[in-house]
Short mmCIF file of C-alpha atoms in Angstrom, two decimals:
data_model
loop_
_atom_site.label_atom_id
_atom_site.label_comp_id
_atom_site.label_asym_id
_atom_site.label_seq_id
_atom_site.Cartn_x
_atom_site.Cartn_y
_atom_site.Cartn_z
CA UNK A 1 -29.30 -0.04 8.88
CA UNK A 2 -25.91 -1.23 8.80
CA UNK A 3 -25.02 -0.86 4.90
CA UNK A 4 -26.23 0.64 1.48
CA UNK A 5 -26.85 -2.59 0.29
CA UNK A 6 -29.73 -3.38 2.55
CA UNK A 7 -31.70 -0.15 1.41
CA UNK A 8 -31.32 -1.53 -1.71
CA UNK A 9 -32.83 -4.62 -1.42
CA UNK A 10 -35.78 -2.73 0.25
CA UNK A 11 -36.62 -1.17 -3.11
CA UNK A 12 -34.49 -1.91 -6.03
CA UNK A 13 -36.02 1.06 -8.13
CA UNK A 14 -34.79 4.11 -6.37
CA UNK A 15 -31.93 5.02 -4.29
CA UNK A 16 -28.64 6.79 -4.94
CA UNK A 17 -26.57 3.44 -4.84
CA UNK A 18 -29.46 1.48 -6.90
CA UNK A 19 -27.01 0.25 -9.28
CA UNK A 20 -24.70 -0.90 -6.67
CA UNK A 21 -23.67 -4.40 -6.43
CA UNK A 22 -25.85 -6.50 -3.99
CA UNK A 23 -24.47 -9.57 -2.58
CA UNK A 24 -21.07 -8.79 -2.81
CA UNK A 25 -18.43 -11.15 -2.86
CA UNK A 26 -14.89 -10.58 -2.38
CA UNK A 27 -13.57 -12.24 -5.17
CA UNK A 28 -16.47 -14.27 -6.51
CA UNK A 29 -17.47 -12.47 -9.91
CA UNK A 30 -17.65 -14.30 -13.37
CA UNK A 31 -14.56 -12.63 -14.36
CA UNK A 32 -12.11 -14.68 -12.07
CA UNK A 33 -13.20 -18.21 -13.96
CA UNK A 34 -9.96 -20.01 -14.70
CA UNK A 35 -9.20 -20.72 -18.38
CA UNK A 36 -7.76 -24.05 -17.84
CA UNK A 37 -5.46 -25.58 -20.15
CA UNK A 38 -4.73 -22.41 -21.87
CA UNK A 39 -1.40 -22.56 -23.77
CA UNK A 40 -0.85 -26.13 -22.36
CA UNK A 41 -0.66 -24.52 -18.86
CA UNK A 42 -2.72 -25.86 -16.29
CA UNK A 43 -4.78 -23.72 -13.87
CA UNK A 44 -3.53 -20.61 -15.76
CA UNK A 45 -5.92 -17.64 -15.45
CA UNK A 46 -5.64 -14.76 -17.94
CA UNK A 47 -8.16 -11.76 -17.37
CA UNK A 48 -8.28 -8.92 -19.86
CA UNK A 49 -9.98 -5.95 -17.79
CA UNK A 50 -11.05 -4.57 -21.29
CA UNK A 51 -12.34 -7.63 -22.46
CA UNK A 52 -14.29 -10.81 -22.17
CA UNK A 53 -13.22 -14.50 -21.61
CA UNK A 54 -12.78 -14.81 -25.24
CA UNK A 55 -10.12 -12.29 -25.18
CA UNK A 56 -8.17 -14.60 -22.50
CA UNK A 57 -5.60 -16.44 -24.96
CA UNK A 58 -4.97 -13.33 -27.09
CA UNK A 59 -4.31 -11.20 -23.52
CA UNK A 60 -1.68 -14.25 -22.48
CA UNK A 61 0.64 -13.19 -25.30
CA UNK A 62 1.18 -9.62 -23.83
CA UNK A 63 2.89 -8.42 -21.11
CA UNK A 64 6.54 -7.40 -19.85
CA UNK A 65 7.75 -11.26 -19.95
CA UNK A 66 9.83 -12.65 -23.00
CA UNK A 67 8.39 -16.24 -23.96
CA UNK A 68 11.45 -17.77 -22.82
CA UNK A 69 11.45 -16.18 -19.26
CA UNK A 70 7.57 -16.71 -19.16
CA UNK A 71 7.75 -20.47 -19.41
CA UNK A 72 10.78 -20.61 -17.19
CA UNK A 73 9.47 -18.49 -14.60
CA UNK A 74 6.04 -20.46 -14.67
CA UNK A 75 8.10 -23.90 -14.49
CA UNK A 76 9.53 -22.74 -11.11
CA UNK A 77 6.62 -20.99 -9.91
CA UNK A 78 3.79 -23.18 -10.54
CA UNK A 79 4.30 -25.96 -7.52
CA UNK A 80 3.77 -22.69 -5.29
CA UNK A 81 -0.07 -22.32 -6.25
CA UNK A 82 -2.19 -22.12 -3.32
CA UNK A 83 0.77 -20.99 -1.13
CA UNK A 84 1.84 -17.71 0.68
CA UNK A 85 4.88 -16.46 -1.04
CA UNK A 86 5.47 -13.52 0.75
CA UNK A 87 9.17 -14.41 1.59
CA UNK A 88 9.95 -18.15 0.35
CA UNK A 89 10.34 -17.06 -3.53
CA UNK A 90 13.34 -15.09 -5.15
CA UNK A 91 12.02 -12.78 -7.59
CA UNK A 92 13.76 -11.32 -11.08
CA UNK A 93 14.42 -7.52 -11.00
CA UNK A 94 12.68 -7.09 -14.48
CA UNK A 95 9.21 -7.06 -12.29
CA UNK A 96 10.67 -4.70 -9.89
CA UNK A 97 10.64 -0.94 -9.30
CA UNK A 98 13.29 1.20 -7.48
CA UNK A 99 11.32 1.52 -4.83
CA UNK A 100 11.06 -0.61 -1.15
CA UNK A 101 7.97 -1.33 0.62
CA UNK A 102 9.15 1.19 3.22
CA UNK A 103 9.04 3.98 0.64
CA UNK A 104 5.71 2.62 -0.74
CA UNK A 105 4.24 2.86 2.66
CA UNK A 106 5.06 6.86 2.84
CA UNK A 107 3.13 7.04 -0.20
CA UNK A 108 0.00 7.45 1.99
CA UNK A 109 1.18 10.92 3.13
CA UNK A 110 1.02 12.44 -0.37
CA UNK A 111 -2.54 13.65 0.42
CA UNK A 112 -1.79 14.48 4.09
CA UNK A 113 -3.62 17.61 3.96
CA UNK A 114 -6.84 15.50 3.99
CA UNK A 115 -5.95 14.72 7.55
CA UNK A 116 -5.09 18.04 8.26
CA UNK A 117 -8.45 19.19 7.25
CA UNK A 118 -10.19 16.06 8.97
CA UNK A 119 -8.33 17.60 12.52
CA UNK A 120 -9.59 20.91 11.78
CA UNK A 121 -13.39 20.06 10.78
CA UNK A 122 -15.88 20.44 13.85
CA UNK A 123 -18.36 17.95 12.12
CA UNK A 124 -17.58 14.42 13.33
CA UNK A 125 -19.18 13.04 9.87
CA UNK A 126 -17.49 15.39 7.64
CA UNK A 127 -13.97 14.39 9.40
CA UNK A 128 -14.49 10.68 8.64
CA UNK A 129 -15.00 11.98 5.20
CA UNK A 130 -11.70 13.80 4.78
CA UNK A 131 -10.06 10.77 6.67
CA UNK A 132 -11.57 8.16 4.71
CA UNK A 133 -10.53 9.98 1.38
CA UNK A 134 -7.25 10.31 2.46
CA UNK A 135 -7.19 6.42 2.74
CA UNK A 136 -8.82 5.99 -0.82
CA UNK A 137 -6.33 8.43 -2.32
CA UNK A 138 -3.41 5.94 -2.24
CA UNK A 139 -4.97 3.38 -4.18
CA UNK A 140 -4.10 5.41 -7.68
CA UNK A 141 -0.64 4.74 -6.55
CA UNK A 142 -1.01 1.09 -5.41
CA UNK A 143 -2.46 0.35 -8.92
CA UNK A 144 1.10 0.31 -10.36
CA UNK A 145 2.10 -3.17 -11.35
CA UNK A 146 5.74 -3.06 -10.47
CA UNK A 147 6.90 -5.03 -7.52
CA UNK A 148 8.68 -2.93 -4.88
CA UNK A 149 11.72 -4.29 -3.06
CA UNK A 150 11.52 -6.64 0.42
CA UNK A 151 13.03 -4.38 2.77
CA UNK A 152 16.44 -5.81 4.47
CA UNK A 153 15.96 -6.37 8.07
CA UNK A 154 16.66 -2.92 10.15
CA UNK A 155 16.44 -1.20 6.85
CA UNK A 156 14.51 2.18 7.42
CA UNK A 157 13.06 5.08 5.38
CA UNK A 158 12.97 8.78 6.46
CA UNK A 159 10.62 11.49 4.89
CA UNK A 160 10.60 15.02 5.82
CA UNK A 161 9.78 18.60 3.79
CA UNK A 162 6.39 17.54 2.81
CA UNK A 163 3.13 18.96 4.69
CA UNK A 164 5.42 18.99 7.89
CA UNK A 165 5.48 15.86 8.29
CA UNK A 166 8.29 13.32 9.88
CA UNK A 167 7.88 10.33 8.47
CA UNK A 168 10.03 7.17 9.81
CA UNK A 169 9.45 3.49 8.81
CA UNK A 170 11.57 0.34 9.44
CA UNK A 171 11.46 -3.11 8.54
CA UNK A 172 10.99 -4.69 12.10
CA UNK A 173 10.82 -8.35 11.36
CA UNK A 174 12.32 -10.55 8.44
CA UNK A 175 10.14 -14.08 9.06
CA UNK A 176 7.48 -12.97 8.81
CA UNK A 177 8.11 -9.88 6.97
CA UNK A 178 6.84 -7.05 9.13
CA UNK A 179 7.35 -2.90 8.78
CA UNK A 180 6.26 -0.44 11.21
CA UNK A 181 5.72 3.06 10.40
CA UNK A 182 5.19 6.47 12.15
CA UNK A 183 4.26 9.80 10.70
CA UNK A 184 3.73 13.32 12.60
CA UNK A 185 2.62 16.87 11.91
CA UNK A 186 0.91 19.26 13.89
CA UNK A 187 -2.32 17.89 13.40
CA UNK A 188 -2.18 14.07 13.33
CA UNK A 189 -0.27 10.93 14.23
CA UNK A 190 -0.27 7.91 11.92
CA UNK A 191 1.17 4.48 13.10
CA UNK A 192 1.12 1.24 11.22
CA UNK A 193 2.01 -2.24 11.56
CA UNK A 194 2.18 -4.07 8.74
CA UNK A 195 2.56 -7.67 7.58
CA UNK A 196 1.22 -8.88 4.18
CA UNK A 197 -0.19 -12.39 3.67
CA UNK A 198 -0.40 -13.58 0.30
CA UNK A 199 -2.07 -16.53 -1.66
CA UNK A 200 -0.48 -17.32 -4.97
CA UNK A 201 -2.96 -18.60 -7.61
CA UNK A 202 -0.95 -19.64 -10.41
CA UNK A 203 -1.13 -16.12 -12.66
CA UNK A 204 -2.77 -14.37 -9.77
CA UNK A 205 -1.86 -13.38 -6.44
CA UNK A 206 -4.26 -12.46 -3.46
CA UNK A 207 -2.88 -9.81 -1.28
CA UNK A 208 -4.29 -9.44 2.25
CA UNK A 209 -3.21 -6.31 4.33
CA UNK A 210 -2.93 -8.06 7.67
CA UNK A 211 -1.87 -5.04 9.60
CA UNK A 212 -3.26 -2.08 12.02
CA UNK A 213 -3.23 1.39 10.70
CA UNK A 214 -4.34 4.01 13.69
CA UNK A 215 -4.40 8.00 13.06
CA UNK A 216 -5.10 10.23 15.91
CA UNK A 217 -6.19 13.81 14.98
CA UNK A 218 -4.48 15.98 17.72
CA UNK A 219 -7.21 18.57 18.31
CA UNK A 220 -9.89 16.63 19.82
CA UNK A 221 -7.78 13.58 20.31
CA UNK A 222 -10.03 11.20 18.05
CA UNK A 223 -8.42 7.70 17.15
CA UNK A 224 -9.39 6.54 13.76
CA UNK A 225 -8.98 2.69 12.77
CA UNK A 226 -8.48 1.43 9.12
CA UNK A 227 -8.98 -1.66 7.84
CA UNK A 228 -8.33 -1.62 3.59
CA UNK A 229 -9.42 -4.29 1.50
CA UNK A 230 -7.88 -6.98 0.08
CA UNK A 231 -5.95 -6.65 -3.19
CA UNK A 232 -5.77 -8.87 -6.16
CA UNK A 233 -2.87 -8.54 -8.97
CA UNK A 234 -3.96 -10.40 -11.99
CA UNK A 235 -1.97 -11.75 -15.01
CA UNK A 236 1.34 -11.86 -13.19
CA UNK A 237 3.27 -14.16 -15.62
CA UNK A 238 0.46 -14.22 -18.49
CA UNK A 239 -0.81 -11.38 -20.10
CA UNK A 240 -0.28 -7.78 -19.12
CA UNK A 241 -0.62 -7.24 -15.09
CA UNK A 242 -2.92 -5.22 -13.52
CA UNK A 243 -4.43 -4.47 -10.08
CA UNK A 244 -7.99 -4.74 -8.34
CA UNK A 245 -9.17 -4.42 -4.69
CA UNK A 246 -12.46 -5.76 -4.76
CA UNK A 247 -14.08 -5.55 -1.04
CA UNK A 248 -14.82 -3.25 1.68
CA UNK A 249 -12.75 -0.56 3.45
CA UNK A 250 -13.53 0.59 7.11
CA UNK A 251 -12.60 3.30 8.96
CA UNK A 252 -13.80 3.64 12.51
CA UNK A 253 -13.79 6.69 15.08
CA UNK A 254 -12.80 4.43 18.08
CA UNK A 255 -13.69 7.24 20.21
CA UNK A 256 -17.27 7.89 19.38
CA UNK A 257 -17.92 4.68 17.21
CA UNK A 258 -19.15 6.47 14.20
CA UNK A 259 -17.60 4.97 10.90
CA UNK A 260 -17.45 4.95 7.07
CA UNK A 261 -17.92 1.69 5.10
CA UNK A 262 -16.71 2.06 1.56
CA UNK A 263 -17.34 -0.66 -1.08
CA UNK A 264 -14.65 -1.01 -3.73
CA UNK A 265 -16.43 -2.63 -6.63
CA UNK A 266 -14.83 -5.48 -8.72
CA UNK A 267 -13.97 -5.24 -12.20
CA UNK A 268 -16.29 -7.16 -14.43
CA UNK A 269 -16.30 -8.06 -18.05
CA UNK A 270 -14.81 -5.07 -20.46
CA UNK A 271 -14.07 -3.16 -17.41
CA UNK A 272 -17.43 -2.82 -15.92
CA UNK A 273 -17.44 -1.32 -12.29
CA UNK A 274 -13.59 -0.83 -12.47
CA UNK A 275 -12.22 1.88 -9.82
CA UNK A 276 -15.46 2.55 -8.51
CA UNK A 277 -16.06 3.10 -4.56
CA UNK A 278 -19.46 3.88 -3.20
CA UNK A 279 -20.58 3.60 0.56
CA UNK A 280 -21.53 5.76 3.59
CA UNK A 281 -20.52 7.47 6.54
CA UNK A 282 -22.75 6.12 9.73
CA UNK A 283 -23.16 7.43 12.95
CA UNK A 284 -22.51 5.05 16.15
CA UNK A 285 -26.22 4.14 16.15
CA UNK A 286 -25.53 2.92 12.33
CA UNK A 287 -27.87 5.62 10.76
CA UNK A 288 -26.29 6.85 7.50
CA UNK A 289 -25.29 10.66 7.70
CA UNK A 290 -23.01 10.97 4.83
CA UNK A 291 -22.92 9.19 1.18
CA UNK A 292 -19.67 8.67 -0.71
CA UNK A 293 -18.96 7.75 -4.27
CA UNK A 294 -16.07 8.21 -6.82
CA UNK A 295 -13.21 6.31 -8.34
CA UNK A 296 -10.33 5.41 -6.61
CA UNK A 297 -7.95 6.58 -9.83
CA UNK A 298 -9.74 9.76 -10.40
CA UNK A 299 -11.81 11.66 -7.34
CA UNK A 300 -14.61 11.39 -4.58
CA UNK A 301 -17.56 13.11 -3.70
CA UNK A 302 -19.85 13.28 -0.60
CA UNK A 303 -23.63 14.68 -0.03
CA UNK A 304 -25.35 14.76 2.89
CA UNK A 305 -28.19 12.10 3.26
CA UNK A 306 -31.30 11.37 5.28
CA UNK A 307 -31.54 7.75 7.34
CA UNK A 308 -32.80 5.73 4.15
CA UNK A 309 -29.49 7.10 2.35
CA UNK A 310 -30.99 9.29 -0.03
CA UNK A 311 -29.39 12.78 -0.73
CA UNK A 312 -30.94 15.58 1.57
CA UNK A 313 -32.96 18.00 -0.47
CA UNK A 314 -30.84 21.10 -1.35
CA UNK A 315 -27.75 19.53 -1.12
CA UNK A 316 -25.40 18.63 -3.74
CA UNK A 317 -22.31 16.36 -4.41
CA UNK A 318 -19.35 18.07 -3.23
CA UNK A 319 -15.62 16.73 -4.59
CA UNK A 320 -13.49 16.16 -1.54
CA UNK A 321 -10.21 14.67 -3.52
CA UNK A 322 -9.10 14.72 -6.88
CA UNK A 323 -5.84 12.77 -7.69
CA UNK A 324 -2.98 15.34 -8.80
CA UNK A 325 -1.39 15.74 -12.28
CA UNK A 326 0.72 12.53 -12.81
CA UNK A 327 3.94 12.39 -15.44
CA UNK A 328 3.06 11.25 -18.83
CA UNK A 329 4.40 7.98 -20.00
CA UNK A 330 6.55 7.17 -17.15
CA UNK A 331 8.29 3.93 -16.93
CA UNK A 332 7.17 2.87 -13.70
CA UNK A 333 3.76 4.83 -13.78
CA UNK A 334 5.14 7.14 -10.97
CA UNK A 335 3.20 10.03 -9.80
CA UNK A 336 4.99 13.32 -9.04
CA UNK A 337 5.20 12.37 -5.33
CA UNK A 338 6.38 8.75 -6.03
CA UNK A 339 9.59 10.53 -7.51
CA UNK A 340 10.00 12.96 -4.65
CA UNK A 341 10.15 9.65 -2.32
CA UNK A 342 12.75 8.41 -4.22
CA UNK A 343 14.81 11.78 -4.34
CA UNK A 344 16.84 13.25 -1.45
CA UNK A 345 14.44 16.44 -1.79
CA UNK A 346 12.18 14.84 1.04
CA UNK A 347 15.18 13.18 3.07
CA UNK A 348 16.23 15.05 6.55
CA UNK A 349 19.56 16.85 6.58
CA UNK A 350 21.31 13.65 7.85
CA UNK A 351 20.08 10.68 6.51
CA UNK A 352 20.11 6.96 8.50
CA UNK A 353 22.85 4.96 6.66
CA UNK A 354 20.08 2.58 6.45
CA UNK A 355 17.88 4.25 4.30
CA UNK A 356 15.97 2.74 1.53
CA UNK A 357 17.40 5.38 -0.75
CA UNK A 358 20.85 4.30 -0.31
CA UNK A 359 20.36 0.38 -1.36
CA UNK A 360 22.67 -0.01 -4.30
CA UNK A 361 19.98 -2.54 -6.25
CA UNK A 362 17.66 0.23 -5.75
CA UNK A 363 19.88 2.71 -7.25
CA UNK A 364 20.90 0.52 -10.01
CA UNK A 365 17.31 -0.39 -11.22
CA UNK A 366 16.51 3.50 -11.23
CA UNK A 367 19.30 4.19 -13.68
CA UNK A 368 18.10 1.14 -15.59
CA UNK A 369 21.06 -1.27 -15.06
CA UNK A 370 19.35 -4.34 -14.55
CA UNK A 371 22.20 -6.58 -14.13
CA UNK A 372 23.52 -4.85 -11.79
CA UNK A 373 20.42 -4.57 -9.69
CA UNK A 374 20.07 -7.96 -9.82
CA UNK A 375 23.85 -8.94 -8.75
CA UNK A 376 23.31 -6.22 -5.93
CA UNK A 377 20.20 -7.62 -4.82
CA UNK A 378 21.11 -11.40 -4.40
CA UNK A 379 24.35 -9.78 -2.42
CA UNK A 380 22.19 -7.95 -0.06
CA UNK A 381 20.28 -10.71 0.75
CA UNK A 382 23.01 -13.39 1.21
CA UNK A 383 24.49 -10.64 3.22
CA UNK A 384 21.19 -10.80 5.26
CA UNK A 385 21.46 -14.31 5.44
CA UNK A 386 25.08 -14.42 6.94
CA UNK A 387 24.29 -11.71 9.46
CA UNK A 388 21.37 -13.84 10.67
CA UNK A 389 23.50 -16.85 10.99
CA UNK A 390 25.94 -14.80 13.17
CA UNK A 391 23.55 -13.56 15.46
CA UNK A 392 21.82 -17.02 16.10
CA UNK A 393 25.49 -18.19 16.50
CA UNK A 394 25.78 -15.61 19.19
CA UNK A 395 22.62 -16.27 20.52
CA UNK A 396 21.47 -12.56 19.80
CA UNK A 397 18.25 -11.30 18.84
CA UNK A 398 17.53 -8.68 16.44
CA UNK A 399 16.12 -5.51 18.02
CA UNK A 400 14.32 -2.54 16.01
CA UNK A 401 15.66 0.64 16.46
CA UNK A 402 13.18 2.77 16.22
CA UNK A 403 9.91 0.57 17.29
CA UNK A 404 9.28 -1.72 20.09
CA UNK A 405 7.53 -5.10 19.78
CA UNK A 406 4.27 -4.67 22.15
CA UNK A 407 2.38 -7.39 24.09
CA UNK A 408 -0.79 -6.61 22.18
CA UNK A 409 -2.31 -9.02 19.57
CA UNK A 410 -4.53 -7.29 17.01
CA UNK A 411 -7.32 -9.40 15.32
CA UNK A 412 -7.73 -8.41 12.04
CA UNK A 413 -9.99 -10.45 9.21
CA UNK A 414 -6.98 -12.37 8.05
CA UNK A 415 -5.22 -13.19 11.21
CA UNK A 416 -3.82 -12.17 14.30
CA UNK A 417 -0.87 -9.34 14.09
CA UNK A 418 1.69 -8.67 17.09
CA UNK A 419 1.75 -5.02 17.14
CA UNK A 420 4.81 -2.75 17.07
CA UNK A 421 5.14 0.77 19.01
CA UNK A 422 6.90 3.88 18.06
CA UNK A 423 9.29 4.23 20.96
CA UNK A 424 9.90 7.99 20.24
CA UNK A 425 13.77 7.56 19.64
CA UNK A 426 13.71 9.02 16.08
CA UNK A 427 12.27 12.01 17.38
CA UNK A 428 15.11 12.26 20.10
CA UNK A 429 17.68 11.77 17.02
CA UNK A 430 16.23 14.54 15.13
CA UNK A 431 16.63 16.82 18.13
CA UNK A 432 20.25 15.60 18.19
CA UNK A 433 20.88 16.13 14.61
CA UNK A 434 19.25 19.81 14.68
CA UNK A 435 21.72 20.48 17.51
CA UNK A 436 24.99 19.00 16.56
CA UNK A 437 27.11 18.21 13.19
CA UNK A 438 28.53 15.00 14.83
CA UNK A 439 25.93 12.57 14.41
CA UNK A 440 27.36 9.47 12.46
CA UNK A 441 24.91 9.37 9.63
CA UNK A 442 24.63 10.41 6.21
CA UNK A 443 24.93 14.12 5.21
CA UNK A 444 22.40 14.69 2.44
CA UNK A 445 24.01 17.97 1.66
CA UNK A 446 26.95 15.97 0.06
CA UNK A 447 26.41 15.43 -3.68
CA UNK A 448 27.95 11.83 -3.82
CA UNK A 449 26.19 8.77 -2.30
CA UNK A 450 28.21 5.57 -2.45
CA UNK A 451 26.62 2.18 -2.21
CA UNK A 452 28.81 1.37 0.88
CA UNK A 453 26.71 3.97 2.76
CA UNK A 454 24.05 1.37 3.01
CA UNK A 455 25.59 0.36 6.40
CA UNK A 456 25.63 -2.50 8.79
CA UNK A 457 21.83 -2.69 8.75
CA UNK A 458 21.22 -5.27 11.73
CA UNK A 459 23.80 -3.91 14.00
CA UNK A 460 22.95 -5.17 17.45
#
């Protein structure tokens, strides 16, 4: 037995997940039919998650774009239909949030206590329940429809003062855009190499998480591998933008062969199935041991099951994760943790001058100054291009500071990936900071943070 769906096909009239969609197709349900010729724009697809196909034209008039901006942007973007636009298109700041991709990587740490519990857990299957719930928990934050800033080459983000974690991420490549991250506390280490791949479809964007994520639980040395589902961003230009992640998430215990497979149900007409997640924890022999169910924007629960995937008699569903309270009417739909990520409350005592918090365009957008944010964004991008020309003229190659490129090539469902490995130098840097006040970085005890402190990011 390899999936919950196979069990259902045996008997459609019973089973805990008898309503689960069978014959699952990643982006194949009826709601994604194109509305060609809508408002005179060929290929435009507008989807109302709370409505049906007949609501598409009305939905197209909604959203954050002014009509003149929307029309202008469509004229610029329609030529990219079918293309990967990860780094080829300059986007207006009005669709951005005051956060970079490096900071967004750190949002996975909000519910890091679940990894602590996974490390402490003696049961190998419940260990996967905790760890996979941690992986699911970030999707509440990922439903935000604002785009984070692309990091400048060599840009970093540091986080401390949360769950005993030391977190560092760095932009290690510009073309293609790639980031690497490392987090650690007394219970686990987390390592990721991230390289997004996209496909622009006119009014929507498919985002493929071409990356590798590994978590090591320190107590027993267990290594977990995570493969997340793809994401679809709907109504980019016409209508209200919304996010869905139809597909499966697989977390594998590379030490034992146990795994958990969780299915993100696609959103259907009138919101049917939206946010729902169902699946099982399997033994290495592919027998279901624990069923899991919930909504990625609310909570997850688990229950022990038999070899047929049915709940064991005398057991009950137990909640393992519940989303924390969030601020009301927040402009960017930030969680309280997202605000902490942007603040200096989570910064180490001395902050690297390349930290995302110090980006002048991000700071300007956070203050609501779109004009200055756009100008600063353009200035940083031009500076990056100039530094690239300077490196090439000298025959130099950029070398990341905190991560090393390995010879390993990881295979993913969406292509091969070069893997970067944490080199330990950030740990040494922190130790030096703790023992000396002479480190030439930004002292976060200061009250003034000038944009110039966002230093020479790609210094050789």
